[in-house]
Amino acid sequence: MKKIYTLFLSILAFLFLSFLPIEASAANVIDHYGLLTEQEIHELNERAQQISEKYNVGLYIRIVPNKEGKDSIFQYAEYIYKRDGMGLGEEQNGYLLTICMDDRSYLTTAYGSKAHASFTDFGKELVESDVESNLRSGNYKGAMDAFLNQSEYMLEQNELGTPVDVPGATPITEAELQARKQRQRNMRIGITAGTSPLASLLICLGLRRRHKTKGLKHDASAYIPKNGLNLQNVKDIYLYSTESRTLIVDTSSKGSSGGGTSINSGGFSHGSGGHF
Amino acid sequence: MPEQVTNYKCIRCGGPLHFDAKEQKLKCEYCDSTFTNEEIETLYKTANEAAIEQSYESDHADRLQWSAEEAKHMRAYSCPSCSAELLCDENTAATSCPYCGNPTVVPAQFHGALKPDYVIPFKLDKKDAIKALYNFYKGKVFLPNAFTDGAHIEEIKGIYVPFWLYDGTADSDMAYHGTRTNSYTSGRYHVTETKHYKVIRQGEVRFKHVPADASSKMPDEFMDALEPFNYVDMVPFQMSYMPGYLADKYDVTAAENSKRADVRMKNTTLDTIAATAHGYLTLVPEVERVHLSHDRIHYAFFPIWMLTTRWNGESYMFAMNGQTGKMIGDDLPVDRGKFLLYFLGLTLLFGIVLWFLLLR
């Protein structure tokens, strides 16, 4: 009984901690590579904070020397977004520009329904296009300014109800966002209702197995004496090789070329990214 | 047809001796004197040999009083302590007199081909077995509370169970198809390269003392599950380890039992050889040939405590390894109410935790 009480209290403590609001305290602009001067970082930070607070969508820039072991910049961007606690509000709305100096790659990433509505696939392409041209010309500060300026414009257009999207595409409406939330909620109910009884049943069956202790032995490994294994012929002959290739972009978050925003299963949407 | 039996008696007071698991000596129940096995064996050796000769002669004459069927399955002996004439199973080798309680050994069951090569003496006594049974109930959350409280021990007995120990060699000839993979990123592609190999392994695996119980009365599932026995304590057989415990001679021959040991040795050979193929993601057997040959077969007595409880009209049997203390038993009953309660409680807890994890 003592164990059950302890387990129950642990779960209550976990739930209490879960309810505590998460403060987004991530710095807006961080340069781990030294591409910008201190003064430039200070200026960019002030401007990013200003826009973030105005639209309640965090704008972030991360310049890093490498992807810390991640396979792609897509995975890395999602990883640091969560790790560094980026995003504002309950939904952690935010838009991140990641610049990786080991392969000179860049990518923009959005999270949260307001960010997805503001930064459509088309919108992200526009931001990235502007950023890339500045990066290629070596105007790094200019690239960051372009990111903030374009982002502010996208956020403003979304506030006006006309988010930047492919010409002729229908902007994401509030109803569509609600429908998406409903779909997510249904999925959550499905996962919870399906997984919980299954996990409980497995644990209960495991506990029930303790009631059965007798059984025939099928192995005799305990009775092989020291040096009881004597191999006379050991050969590993190489025969042939096969190779399979998977397009990384397709398995990440790239969406269709139509209007709207393509959101992956992790809740992120990405631009195309690229190299400079 | 009373057979000659032996009571080991105290040299000092004449009281019955039994083998004490804790002291690993023969101990007098009355004056607490202790004797080593060697002392008692030497003392009784001459007397036993003479008695056995006499027993065989009188057995032939007395057998005429029994039907062939009765004589086939029963043996009678006279208790040297109280002179009661007792009947027992044909395989009984050590027992105790139900009238005076004296531990008794039937020497004829340990002579010639029937003499075990080895014995592992009892290390744990009756108290240890009872304690182990109650510990065995712990951690079984679905056990009805009434079972723990109401199932009383009906019978508890220490038995030397006969085992065949097989020494053997398995010659093996194996071939597998193995694959190794290497993944890397090339441009915008995730590339997985798979290398295919033919893996050949030929050799032999030796086995020493693979046990299989030689008593048809003992369930194989129980005896197998009580393994392992620690062979460090195994000593050449001496009758003086028997007093105070029950013992049966084997009634399943080594040839009949060898199939059980062979299956185990073959399975282990397949696994052991396959384990020498390192670093493969997949390993599919293409050729698996194992040829087993027995080197020697030994006859040994292993110590087992058997306990019986009764609950709700059903009998439950348990067994404890008298050397290591490992306990196993019949499938214990499950309280369906407790099972349902645990299931619902855990489902609720998992549901709440998962819901909030997915919210984040």
XYZ file of C-alpha atoms in Angstrom:
636
model
C 0.000 0.000 0.000
C 2.880 2.314 0.828
C 4.182 1.988 -2.704
C 0.784 2.848 -4.159
C 0.586 6.014 -2.026
C 4.090 7.011 -3.099
C 3.203 6.447 -6.743
C 0.001 8.443 -6.347
C 1.793 11.369 -4.694
C 4.481 11.335 -7.390
C 1.830 11.581 -10.075
C 0.080 14.427 -8.240
C 3.397 16.265 -7.993
C 3.999 15.686 -11.691
C 0.570 17.031 -12.580
C 1.059 20.080 -10.350
C 4.336 20.853 -12.082
C 2.671 20.341 -15.442
C 0.153 23.044 -14.621
C 2.788 25.648 -13.839
C 2.983 28.194 -16.649
C 6.063 27.947 -18.814
C 7.837 31.240 -19.111
C 9.518 31.764 -22.458
C 12.788 33.265 -21.364
C 14.904 32.440 -24.423
C 17.070 35.279 -25.725
C 15.933 36.475 -29.137
C 19.302 36.722 -30.866
C 22.297 34.512 -30.047
C 25.478 34.319 -32.104
C 27.671 31.374 -31.063
C 29.891 31.759 -34.100
C 30.906 35.413 -33.902
C 29.366 36.554 -37.150
C 27.979 39.736 -35.589
C 29.442 42.379 -33.312
C 28.177 42.908 -29.783
C 26.601 46.164 -30.844
C 24.795 44.510 -33.754
C 23.480 41.737 -31.518
C 22.226 44.320 -29.026
C 20.380 46.246 -31.709
C 18.861 43.126 -33.241
C 17.771 41.856 -29.842
C 15.959 45.089 -29.027
C 14.136 45.098 -32.316
C 13.220 41.415 -32.136
C 11.835 41.865 -28.627
C 9.802 44.841 -29.728
C 8.144 42.967 -32.591
C 7.699 39.814 -30.505
C 5.878 41.648 -27.747
C 3.717 43.590 -30.157
C 2.371 40.481 -31.956
C 2.896 37.905 -29.173
C 4.967 35.787 -31.539
C 8.633 35.358 -30.586
C 11.220 36.112 -33.259
C 14.553 34.301 -32.809
C 17.923 34.163 -34.534
C 20.491 31.458 -33.772
C 23.930 31.455 -35.420
C 25.778 28.242 -34.534
C 29.044 26.595 -35.592
C 27.464 23.128 -36.081
C 24.276 21.073 -35.660
C 25.425 19.336 -32.445
C 25.232 15.891 -34.019
C 21.777 16.262 -35.575
C 21.362 14.798 -39.043
C 19.747 17.831 -40.652
C 19.150 21.493 -39.995
C 15.415 20.686 -39.852
C 15.912 18.367 -36.891
C 18.358 20.755 -35.270
C 15.997 23.745 -35.503
C 13.163 21.774 -33.886
C 15.539 20.490 -31.221
C 16.838 23.907 -30.114
C 13.379 25.466 -30.295
C 12.163 23.031 -27.624
C 15.411 22.862 -25.699
C 15.807 26.638 -25.360
C 12.133 27.183 -24.476
C 11.420 29.486 -27.395
C 7.962 30.801 -28.186
C 5.426 33.061 -26.483
C 2.044 32.363 -24.939
C 0.382 29.057 -24.182
C 1.023 27.774 -27.685
C 4.660 28.913 -27.696
C 4.218 30.896 -30.899
C 7.493 31.754 -32.553
C 9.537 32.075 -35.732
C 13.194 31.054 -35.766
C 16.028 31.718 -38.193
C 18.794 29.108 -37.804
C 22.185 29.659 -39.457
C 24.640 26.789 -39.323
C 28.200 27.734 -40.236
C 29.711 24.233 -40.672
C 27.921 23.738 -44.009
C 26.748 27.360 -44.366
C 23.095 26.352 -44.257
C 20.093 28.312 -43.050
C 16.424 27.617 -42.330
C 13.359 29.356 -40.938
C 10.992 27.470 -38.651
C 7.582 28.413 -37.235
C 5.716 26.958 -34.252
C 2.256 27.625 -32.819
C -0.989 28.319 -34.643
C -0.543 32.113 -34.842
C 2.981 31.724 -36.231
C 1.761 29.152 -38.757
C -1.026 31.494 -39.838
C 1.369 34.434 -40.188
C 4.229 32.579 -41.868
C 2.707 30.492 -44.638
C 4.898 28.296 -46.824
C 4.874 31.046 -49.411
C 5.626 33.681 -46.780
C 8.590 31.743 -45.461
C 9.951 31.434 -49.001
C 9.838 35.236 -49.312
C 11.627 35.703 -45.972
C 14.280 33.127 -46.823
C 14.824 34.568 -50.274
C 15.574 37.989 -48.804
C 17.778 36.491 -46.069
C 19.717 34.305 -48.492
C 20.582 37.117 -50.893
C 22.071 39.124 -48.011
C 23.963 36.124 -46.625
C 25.460 35.338 -50.021
C 26.726 38.868 -50.390
C 28.320 38.668 -46.939
C 25.963 41.227 -45.457
C 25.189 39.281 -42.313
C 23.682 42.116 -40.342
C 21.592 42.943 -43.395
C 20.336 39.329 -43.494
C 19.204 39.566 -39.886
C 17.508 42.900 -40.493
C 15.757 41.428 -43.518
C 14.512 38.537 -41.367
C 13.069 40.902 -38.775
C 11.588 43.331 -41.293
C 9.955 40.624 -43.374
C 8.693 38.883 -40.238
C 7.138 42.086 -38.946
C 5.415 42.577 -42.280
C 4.026 39.014 -42.270
C 2.770 39.393 -38.703
C 1.159 42.707 -39.493
C -0.593 41.283 -42.567
C -1.911 38.410 -40.527
C -3.293 40.832 -37.944
C -5.091 42.625 -40.760
C -6.619 39.321 -41.831
C -4.634 39.102 -45.081
C -1.654 36.857 -44.351
C 0.959 36.722 -47.081
C 0.297 33.634 -49.177
C 0.500 32.494 -52.797
C -1.557 34.770 -55.038
C -5.121 33.494 -55.135
C -4.696 31.157 -52.175
C -7.265 31.354 -49.420
C -5.715 32.637 -46.214
C -5.964 30.471 -43.125
C -9.169 31.396 -41.372
C -9.970 31.269 -37.692
C -12.398 28.419 -38.418
C -9.646 26.423 -40.072
C -7.366 26.983 -37.126
C -10.144 25.845 -34.775
C -10.675 22.766 -36.941
C -6.971 21.997 -36.713
C -7.081 22.345 -32.949
C -10.103 20.044 -32.847
C -8.230 17.478 -34.931
C -5.279 17.676 -32.562
C -7.615 17.274 -29.580
C -9.243 14.223 -31.149
C -5.862 12.742 -31.845
C -4.884 13.305 -28.216
C -8.057 11.585 -27.007
C -7.411 8.694 -29.376
C -3.816 8.233 -28.241
C -4.748 8.498 -24.559
C -7.737 6.160 -24.828
C -5.779 3.619 -26.831
C -2.434 3.650 -25.096
C -3.442 3.846 -21.418
C -5.497 0.611 -21.219
C -2.935 -1.213 -23.321
C -0.026 -0.155 -21.098
C -2.047 -1.006 -17.966
C -2.978 -4.411 -19.332
C 0.651 -5.188 -20.136
C 1.735 -4.223 -16.608
C -1.093 -6.264 -15.030
C -0.264 -9.296 -17.158
C 3.393 -8.878 -16.183
C 2.419 -8.851 -12.502
C 0.195 -11.877 -13.059
C 3.082 -13.772 -14.607
C 4.779 -13.660 -11.205
C 2.158 -16.183 -10.096
C 3.645 -18.728 -12.484
C 7.086 -19.961 -11.528
C 7.355 -23.551 -12.669
C 8.403 -24.458 -16.181
C 10.666 -26.659 -18.235
C 14.198 -25.503 -19.037
C 15.108 -25.327 -22.675
C 18.747 -24.339 -22.461
C 21.862 -25.638 -20.784
C 24.177 -22.645 -21.044
C 24.934 -22.847 -17.306
C 26.594 -26.209 -17.883
C 29.199 -25.200 -20.448
C 32.540 -25.421 -18.618
C 35.268 -22.811 -18.955
C 36.818 -23.147 -22.436
C 33.883 -25.414 -23.361
C 33.454 -23.690 -26.702
C 35.998 -24.667 -29.314
C 35.575 -23.137 -32.775
C 37.584 -24.777 -35.543
C 36.347 -22.848 -38.558
C 35.341 -19.180 -38.446
C 34.706 -17.398 -41.732
C 32.879 -14.179 -42.573
C 32.742 -13.944 -46.360
C 31.634 -10.668 -47.945
C 29.066 -11.297 -50.691
C 27.606 -8.021 -52.014
C 26.173 -4.615 -50.997
C 22.818 -2.924 -51.454
C 21.992 0.761 -51.010
C 18.808 2.705 -50.322
C 18.409 6.493 -50.540
C 15.740 8.653 -48.936
C 15.218 12.319 -49.721
C 15.632 14.181 -46.435
C 13.493 17.139 -47.452
C 10.550 14.867 -48.200
C 10.702 13.208 -44.812
C 10.941 16.505 -42.966
C 8.349 19.173 -43.149
C 8.250 20.263 -46.736
C 4.707 20.842 -47.741
C 2.849 21.128 -50.989
C 3.435 23.994 -53.341
C -0.151 25.215 -52.887
C -1.272 27.868 -50.417
C -1.380 27.611 -46.622
C 1.124 26.226 -44.184
C 2.410 22.646 -44.008
C 2.775 21.538 -40.397
C 4.608 18.353 -39.494
C 3.685 15.863 -36.761
C 5.888 17.717 -34.271
C 3.845 20.900 -34.735
C 6.560 22.721 -36.721
C 6.508 24.275 -40.178
C 9.719 24.996 -42.063
C 10.839 27.035 -45.008
C 12.895 25.404 -47.743
C 16.179 26.497 -46.229
C 19.329 26.364 -48.281
C 23.048 27.190 -48.387
C 24.914 30.445 -48.918
C 9.783 -60.134 3.324
C 11.141 -57.530 5.729
C 14.229 -55.882 4.315
C 17.205 -54.846 6.340
C 17.234 -51.142 7.110
C 19.648 -48.965 8.995
C 18.991 -46.502 11.795
C 22.029 -44.424 12.522
C 22.166 -44.269 16.309
C 24.105 -42.081 18.669
C 27.289 -43.702 19.920
C 26.827 -42.058 23.328
C 23.097 -42.444 24.158
C 21.621 -44.672 21.417
C 19.199 -41.948 20.222
C 18.407 -41.579 16.513
C 20.776 -39.487 14.374
C 19.733 -37.211 11.547
C 21.762 -35.115 9.117
C 21.817 -31.494 10.296
C 21.832 -29.105 7.319
C 23.247 -26.196 9.295
C 26.119 -28.060 10.941
C 26.644 -30.438 8.000
C 27.026 -33.271 10.532
C 24.928 -36.112 11.930
C 23.260 -34.956 15.131
C 21.605 -36.860 17.982
C 18.011 -35.740 18.596
C 18.320 -36.465 22.310
C 21.796 -35.560 23.585
C 22.750 -33.155 20.716
C 26.017 -35.020 20.115
C 27.376 -34.495 16.607
C 29.420 -36.837 14.435
C 31.076 -36.406 11.086
C 29.835 -38.496 8.190
C 33.176 -40.298 8.028
C 32.992 -41.383 11.676
C 29.540 -42.871 11.291
C 30.217 -44.413 7.863
C 33.236 -46.288 9.227
C 31.329 -47.513 12.255
C 28.354 -48.799 10.310
C 30.112 -50.160 7.241
C 30.821 -53.653 8.602
C 27.451 -54.034 10.265
C 25.609 -52.996 7.090
C 27.398 -55.412 4.805
C 26.508 -58.362 7.051
C 22.928 -57.206 7.379
C 22.461 -56.790 3.635
C 23.610 -60.332 2.962
C 21.129 -61.605 5.537
C 18.397 -59.421 4.075
C 18.823 -60.776 0.545
C 18.617 -64.366 1.788
C 15.477 -63.857 3.879
C 13.891 -61.750 1.115
C 13.795 -64.728 -1.244
C 11.915 -66.891 1.266
C 9.458 -64.182 2.337
C 8.540 -63.155 -1.199
C 6.323 -66.231 -1.511
C 3.808 -64.623 0.850
C 3.030 -61.750 -1.612
C 1.301 -61.716 -4.949
C 3.514 -60.925 -7.925
C 1.829 -57.543 -8.459
C 2.186 -56.551 -4.796
C 5.763 -57.668 -4.639
C 6.487 -55.670 -7.757
C 5.569 -52.315 -6.260
C 6.018 -52.666 -2.513
C 8.749 -53.338 -0.048
C 8.479 -54.192 3.654
C 11.043 -53.574 6.308
C 11.334 -53.838 10.024
C 12.181 -50.737 12.013
C 15.264 -51.500 14.093
C 14.165 -49.043 16.737
C 10.571 -50.137 17.528
C 10.353 -53.370 15.476
C 7.273 -52.188 13.574
C 6.889 -53.851 10.174
C 6.433 -51.163 7.578
C 5.456 -51.080 3.910
C 6.803 -48.565 1.472
C 7.220 -47.883 -2.241
C 9.701 -50.034 -4.130
C 11.873 -46.976 -4.836
C 12.085 -45.676 -1.268
C 15.663 -45.368 -0.166
C 15.378 -43.231 2.933
C 12.367 -42.449 5.069
C 11.281 -42.248 8.703
C 9.271 -44.679 10.803
C 5.699 -43.334 11.182
C 5.438 -45.024 14.608
C 8.613 -43.953 16.396
C 9.782 -41.258 13.948
C 13.286 -42.656 13.642
C 15.100 -41.696 10.435
C 15.727 -44.853 8.459
C 17.848 -45.770 5.452
C 17.400 -48.805 3.180
C 21.000 -49.673 2.300
C 20.047 -52.088 -0.499
C 18.780 -49.114 -2.537
C 22.277 -47.645 -2.559
C 24.289 -50.637 -3.616
C 25.798 -51.683 -6.897
C 24.400 -49.800 -9.887
C 21.918 -48.032 -7.623
C 24.601 -46.231 -5.668
C 24.635 -42.556 -6.573
C 27.960 -41.075 -7.663
C 27.338 -37.764 -5.941
C 25.156 -36.000 -3.437
C 24.593 -32.333 -2.693
C 23.824 -32.262 1.057
C 20.977 -30.142 2.416
C 22.161 -26.660 3.352
C 18.771 -25.286 4.409
C 16.405 -26.750 6.981
C 12.654 -26.934 7.444
C 12.440 -23.476 9.062
C 14.193 -21.951 6.070
C 11.688 -23.644 3.761
C 8.674 -22.290 5.673
C 10.201 -18.810 5.738
C 10.918 -19.010 2.010
C 7.320 -19.966 1.304
C 5.970 -16.861 3.040
C 8.544 -14.708 1.260
C 7.424 -16.349 -1.978
C 3.935 -14.900 -1.500
C 5.342 -11.350 -1.258
C 5.282 -9.205 -4.390
C 2.378 -11.163 -5.860
C -0.142 -8.356 -5.826
C -3.065 -10.336 -7.248
C -2.851 -13.097 -4.645
C -6.135 -13.247 -2.669
C -5.603 -12.018 0.898
C -7.448 -15.102 2.132
C -4.860 -17.324 0.471
C -1.953 -15.908 2.460
C -3.942 -16.071 5.689
C -5.877 -19.275 5.107
C -3.592 -21.597 3.174
C -1.893 -23.627 5.903
C 1.020 -25.913 5.268
C -0.315 -29.463 5.225
C 2.911 -31.287 4.611
C 6.587 -30.439 4.440
C 9.323 -32.929 3.665
C 12.968 -32.853 2.712
C 13.686 -35.189 -0.169
C 16.863 -36.256 -1.896
C 15.659 -36.399 -5.502
C 17.590 -38.642 -7.923
C 19.051 -36.878 -10.976
C 20.981 -38.017 -14.018
C 23.852 -35.693 -14.915
C 24.881 -35.819 -18.559
C 28.311 -34.926 -19.888
C 28.337 -34.459 -23.640
C 29.853 -32.817 -26.688
C 27.921 -31.114 -29.476
C 29.680 -30.967 -32.842
C 28.201 -28.160 -34.873
C 28.275 -27.005 -38.476
C 26.512 -23.667 -39.010
C 26.100 -21.169 -41.839
C 24.169 -17.896 -41.717
C 23.317 -14.993 -43.993
C 24.359 -11.859 -42.122
C 23.875 -8.151 -42.858
C 25.632 -5.039 -41.598
C 24.359 -1.534 -42.299
C 25.947 1.865 -42.429
C 23.876 5.053 -42.654
C 25.067 8.507 -43.654
C 23.849 11.709 -45.226
C 24.853 12.553 -48.766
C 23.587 15.919 -49.973
C 19.846 15.939 -49.388
C 19.687 12.164 -49.181
C 19.785 9.805 -46.258
C 21.752 6.793 -47.517
C 21.642 3.299 -45.972
C 24.281 0.893 -47.231
C 23.748 -2.810 -46.422
C 26.599 -5.304 -46.730
C 25.718 -8.995 -47.054
C 27.924 -11.808 -45.717
C 28.054 -15.580 -45.599
C 28.933 -16.427 -42.002
C 30.418 -19.882 -41.334
C 30.987 -21.360 -37.866
C 32.170 -24.914 -37.191
C 33.250 -26.282 -33.849
C 32.201 -28.069 -30.704
C 30.534 -27.164 -27.436
C 31.178 -29.293 -24.355
C 28.663 -29.733 -21.561
C 29.246 -30.963 -18.037
C 26.606 -32.292 -15.643
C 23.410 -31.222 -17.431
C 20.766 -32.380 -14.915
C 17.459 -34.177 -15.501
C 15.523 -35.602 -12.567
C 15.229 -39.386 -12.569
C 12.061 -39.695 -10.502
C 8.680 -40.097 -12.199
C 7.003 -38.812 -9.010
C 8.639 -35.404 -9.297
C 7.114 -33.035 -11.875
C 9.764 -32.102 -14.469
C 8.499 -28.496 -14.507
C 9.305 -28.193 -10.816
C 12.701 -29.848 -10.940
C 13.872 -27.829 -13.976
C 12.711 -24.562 -12.446
C 14.664 -25.230 -9.240
C 17.971 -25.028 -11.096
C 20.717 -24.061 -10.837
C 22.420 -26.249 -8.257
C 25.886 -25.218 -7.225
C 28.165 -28.142 -8.021
C 30.898 -26.786 -5.749
C 29.061 -28.443 -2.839
C 28.630 -31.764 -4.654
C 30.503 -34.571 -2.867
C 30.906 -38.324 -3.438
C 27.832 -40.145 -2.124
C 27.700 -41.251 1.514
C 24.659 -42.825 3.145
C 25.217 -40.783 6.275
C 23.809 -37.699 4.481
C 20.433 -39.467 4.210
C 19.089 -39.728 7.809
C 16.306 -37.242 8.511
C 15.244 -36.937 4.878
C 13.280 -38.964 2.362
C 14.961 -40.417 -0.689
C 13.866 -42.435 -3.681
C 16.063 -44.355 -6.066
C 15.650 -43.542 -9.751
C 12.708 -45.031 -11.646
C 13.423 -43.280 -14.976
C 16.500 -44.676 -16.681
C 19.340 -42.552 -18.005
C 18.475 -43.570 -21.561
C 14.811 -42.560 -21.172
C 15.784 -39.212 -19.701
C 18.537 -38.314 -22.149
C 16.074 -36.698 -24.596
C 15.419 -33.867 -22.151
C 19.106 -33.153 -21.732
C 19.739 -33.507 -25.470
C 17.139 -30.892 -26.378
C 18.677 -28.450 -23.931
C 22.206 -29.073 -25.177
C 21.156 -28.689 -28.814
C 19.289 -25.409 -28.180
C 22.235 -24.012 -26.258
C 24.692 -25.051 -28.957
C 22.667 -23.180 -31.596
C 22.534 -20.045 -29.426
C 26.182 -20.219 -28.345
C 27.521 -20.615 -31.868
C 25.250 -17.875 -33.230
C 26.503 -15.543 -30.485
C 30.037 -15.790 -31.892
C 28.916 -13.948 -35.041
C 29.389 -10.377 -33.834
C 28.369 -7.074 -35.360
C 25.542 -8.239 -37.609
C 22.229 -6.422 -37.745
C 20.486 -9.563 -38.997
C 21.653 -13.175 -38.915
C 19.492 -15.715 -40.702
C 20.460 -19.400 -40.302
C 20.957 -21.282 -43.586
C 22.586 -24.462 -42.294
C 22.245 -25.769 -38.715
C 23.730 -29.192 -38.031
C 24.350 -30.398 -34.478
C 25.564 -33.863 -33.597
C 25.417 -34.791 -29.911
C 27.468 -37.469 -28.201
C 27.322 -38.380 -24.517
C 30.637 -38.737 -22.741
C 29.589 -39.835 -19.247
C 26.393 -40.058 -17.245
C 26.436 -39.615 -13.471
C 23.804 -40.476 -10.873
C 23.316 -37.911 -8.101
C 20.992 -36.936 -5.267
C 19.940 -33.275 -5.008
C 18.229 -31.756 -1.929
C 14.648 -30.494 -2.341
C 12.102 -29.329 0.235
C 8.544 -30.128 -0.860
C 5.656 -28.236 0.751
C 1.926 -28.692 0.268
C -0.819 -26.231 1.185
C -4.578 -26.430 0.743
C -6.929 -23.544 -0.032
C -10.542 -23.548 -1.221
C -10.451 -27.317 -1.546
C -7.458 -27.254 -3.881
C -3.990 -28.492 -3.137
C -0.956 -26.326 -3.999
C 2.511 -27.776 -4.207
C 5.724 -25.818 -3.691
C 9.356 -26.836 -3.867
C 12.513 -25.208 -2.553
C 16.055 -25.922 -3.662
C 17.546 -27.259 -0.409
C 20.932 -25.852 -1.340
C 20.249 -22.376 -2.761
C 16.794 -21.581 -1.316
C 15.185 -20.926 -4.702
C 11.428 -21.433 -4.362
C 8.916 -22.313 -7.059
C 5.362 -23.577 -6.948
C 2.060 -24.333 -8.601
C 0.364 -21.428 -10.375
C -1.011 -19.230 -7.606
C -4.663 -18.112 -7.674
C -5.512 -14.627 -8.983
C -8.022 -12.345 -7.253
C -10.049 -11.029 -10.211
C -11.300 -8.057 -8.194
C -7.725 -6.956 -7.450
C -6.749 -7.450 -11.083
C -9.615 -5.243 -12.269
C -8.865 -2.600 -9.633
C -5.208 -2.408 -10.653
C -6.117 -2.300 -14.328
C -8.614 0.546 -13.923
C -6.361 2.482 -11.541
C -3.349 2.254 -13.803
C -5.438 3.142 -16.863
C -6.676 6.269 -15.113
C -3.196 7.297 -14.008
C -1.639 6.664 -17.415
C -4.525 8.503 -19.049
C -4.006 11.621 -16.925
C -0.220 11.621 -17.355
C -0.420 11.032 -21.102
C -3.062 13.700 -21.578
C -0.881 16.338 -19.960
C 2.247 15.146 -21.732
C 0.505 15.505 -25.077
C -0.726 18.960 -24.118
C 2.834 20.225 -23.784
